[in-house]
Tab-separated table of C-alpha atoms in Angstrom:
chain	number	residue	atom	x	y	z
A	1	MET	CA	195.952	8.044	337.349
A	2	SER	CA	195.898	11.090	335.093
A	3	PRO	CA	198.001	14.159	335.886
A	4	GLU	CA	194.789	16.136	336.454
A	5	ILE	CA	193.571	13.684	339.093
A	6	GLN	CA	197.000	13.652	340.741
A	7	SER	CA	196.909	17.447	340.863
A	8	LEU	CA	193.409	17.350	342.344
A	9	ARG	CA	194.597	14.947	345.046
A	10	ARG	CA	197.563	17.196	345.875
A	11	ASP	CA	195.322	20.258	346.097
A	12	ILE	CA	192.896	18.483	348.414
A	13	GLU	CA	195.724	17.243	350.626
A	14	GLN	CA	197.084	20.766	350.762
A	15	ARG	CA	193.642	22.073	351.764
A	16	MET	CA	193.367	19.333	354.396
A	17	GLY	CA	196.901	19.972	355.653
A	18	VAL	CA	197.795	16.289	355.595
A	19	ALA	CA	198.611	13.542	353.109
A	20	LEU	CA	195.637	11.198	352.866
A	21	GLN	CA	196.998	7.710	353.435
A	22	SER	CA	194.582	5.753	355.610
A	23	PRO	CA	190.882	4.973	355.859
A	24	ALA	CA	190.683	7.380	358.817
A	25	ASP	CA	192.137	10.155	356.618
A	26	PHE	CA	189.613	9.374	353.890
A	27	GLU	CA	186.736	9.371	356.401
A	28	HIS	CA	187.904	12.780	357.607
A	29	LEU	CA	187.829	14.112	354.043
A	30	ILE	CA	184.334	12.699	353.520
A	31	GLN	CA	183.193	14.450	356.698
A	32	GLN	CA	184.825	17.733	355.643
A	33	ILE	CA	183.044	17.569	352.274
A	34	TRP	CA	179.732	16.892	354.013
A	35	ASP	CA	180.276	19.746	356.484
A	36	LYS	CA	181.159	22.209	353.732
A	37	GLN	CA	178.723	21.364	350.959
A	38	HIS	CA	176.369	18.615	352.163
A	39	SER	CA	177.570	16.262	349.428
A	40	VAL	CA	178.234	12.588	349.984
A	41	LEU	CA	181.096	10.536	348.568
A	42	SER	CA	181.610	6.927	349.557
A	43	LEU	CA	184.695	5.660	351.306
A	44	SER	CA	185.312	3.187	348.469
A	45	THR	CA	185.195	6.014	345.896
A	46	ILE	CA	187.781	8.062	347.805
A	47	LYS	CA	189.977	4.990	348.282
A	48	ARG	CA	189.925	4.344	344.519
A	49	ILE	CA	190.824	7.952	343.667
A	50	TRP	CA	193.747	7.906	346.114
A	51	GLY	CA	194.923	4.507	344.861
A	52	TYR	CA	194.347	2.868	348.240
A	53	VAL	CA	192.436	0.164	346.375
A	54	GLN	CA	193.010	-0.745	342.765
A	55	SER	CA	190.531	0.288	340.112
A	56	ASN	CA	190.480	0.160	336.339
A	57	SER	CA	187.722	2.734	335.978
A	58	ALA	CA	187.971	6.506	335.841
A	59	PRO	CA	186.149	8.594	338.452
A	60	ARG	CA	182.712	9.844	337.482
A	61	LEU	CA	182.345	13.481	336.537
A	62	SER	CA	179.968	14.009	339.459
A	63	THR	CA	182.666	12.747	341.840
A	64	LEU	CA	185.255	15.083	340.336
A	65	ASN	CA	182.817	17.977	340.562
A	66	THR	CA	182.180	17.260	344.255
A	67	LEU	CA	185.911	17.177	344.997
A	68	LEU	CA	186.502	20.372	343.013
A	69	GLN	CA	183.662	22.136	344.793
A	70	PHE	CA	185.458	21.289	348.034
A	71	LEU	CA	188.330	23.348	346.581
A	72	ASP	CA	185.907	26.185	345.689
A	73	TYR	CA	185.761	25.498	341.943
A	74	ALA	CA	182.333	25.431	340.305
A	75	ASP	CA	183.000	22.148	338.491
A	76	TRP	CA	185.474	20.182	336.357
A	77	ASN	CA	184.952	22.372	333.284
A	78	ALA	CA	185.548	25.598	335.223
A	79	CYS	CA	188.717	24.148	336.723
A	80	GLN	CA	190.015	23.078	333.310
A	81	LYS	CA	189.315	26.533	331.852
A	82	LEU	CA	191.217	28.208	334.694
A	83	GLN	CA	194.166	25.846	334.312
A	84	ASN	CA	194.289	26.498	330.567
A	85	LEU	CA	194.207	30.236	331.208
A	86	TRP	CA	197.025	30.022	333.753
A	87	GLU	CA	199.110	27.900	331.384
A	88	SER	CA	198.622	30.349	328.506
A	89	GLN	CA	199.577	33.304	330.715
A	90	ALA	CA	202.704	31.490	331.913
A	91	GLN	CA	203.991	31.109	328.338
């Protein structure tokens, strides 16, 4: 999994206040996303992103956008721009 996806997972776990490690944890995240933004992600999608089940494919951009919106980012591109800005200011 890419460093960006790993960072996204850490940020979501921090927002949730718990490490996501079981199907019940993933279901709770799915419910939290629905409650906040009325977006739906499947349990199998979340399991693949967290490495609970093996996958050779990268997450879809729409999935990443949904997860980032849960963290109050507009979308993947906005998140990347902010990270690049923070990195340039740190140098």
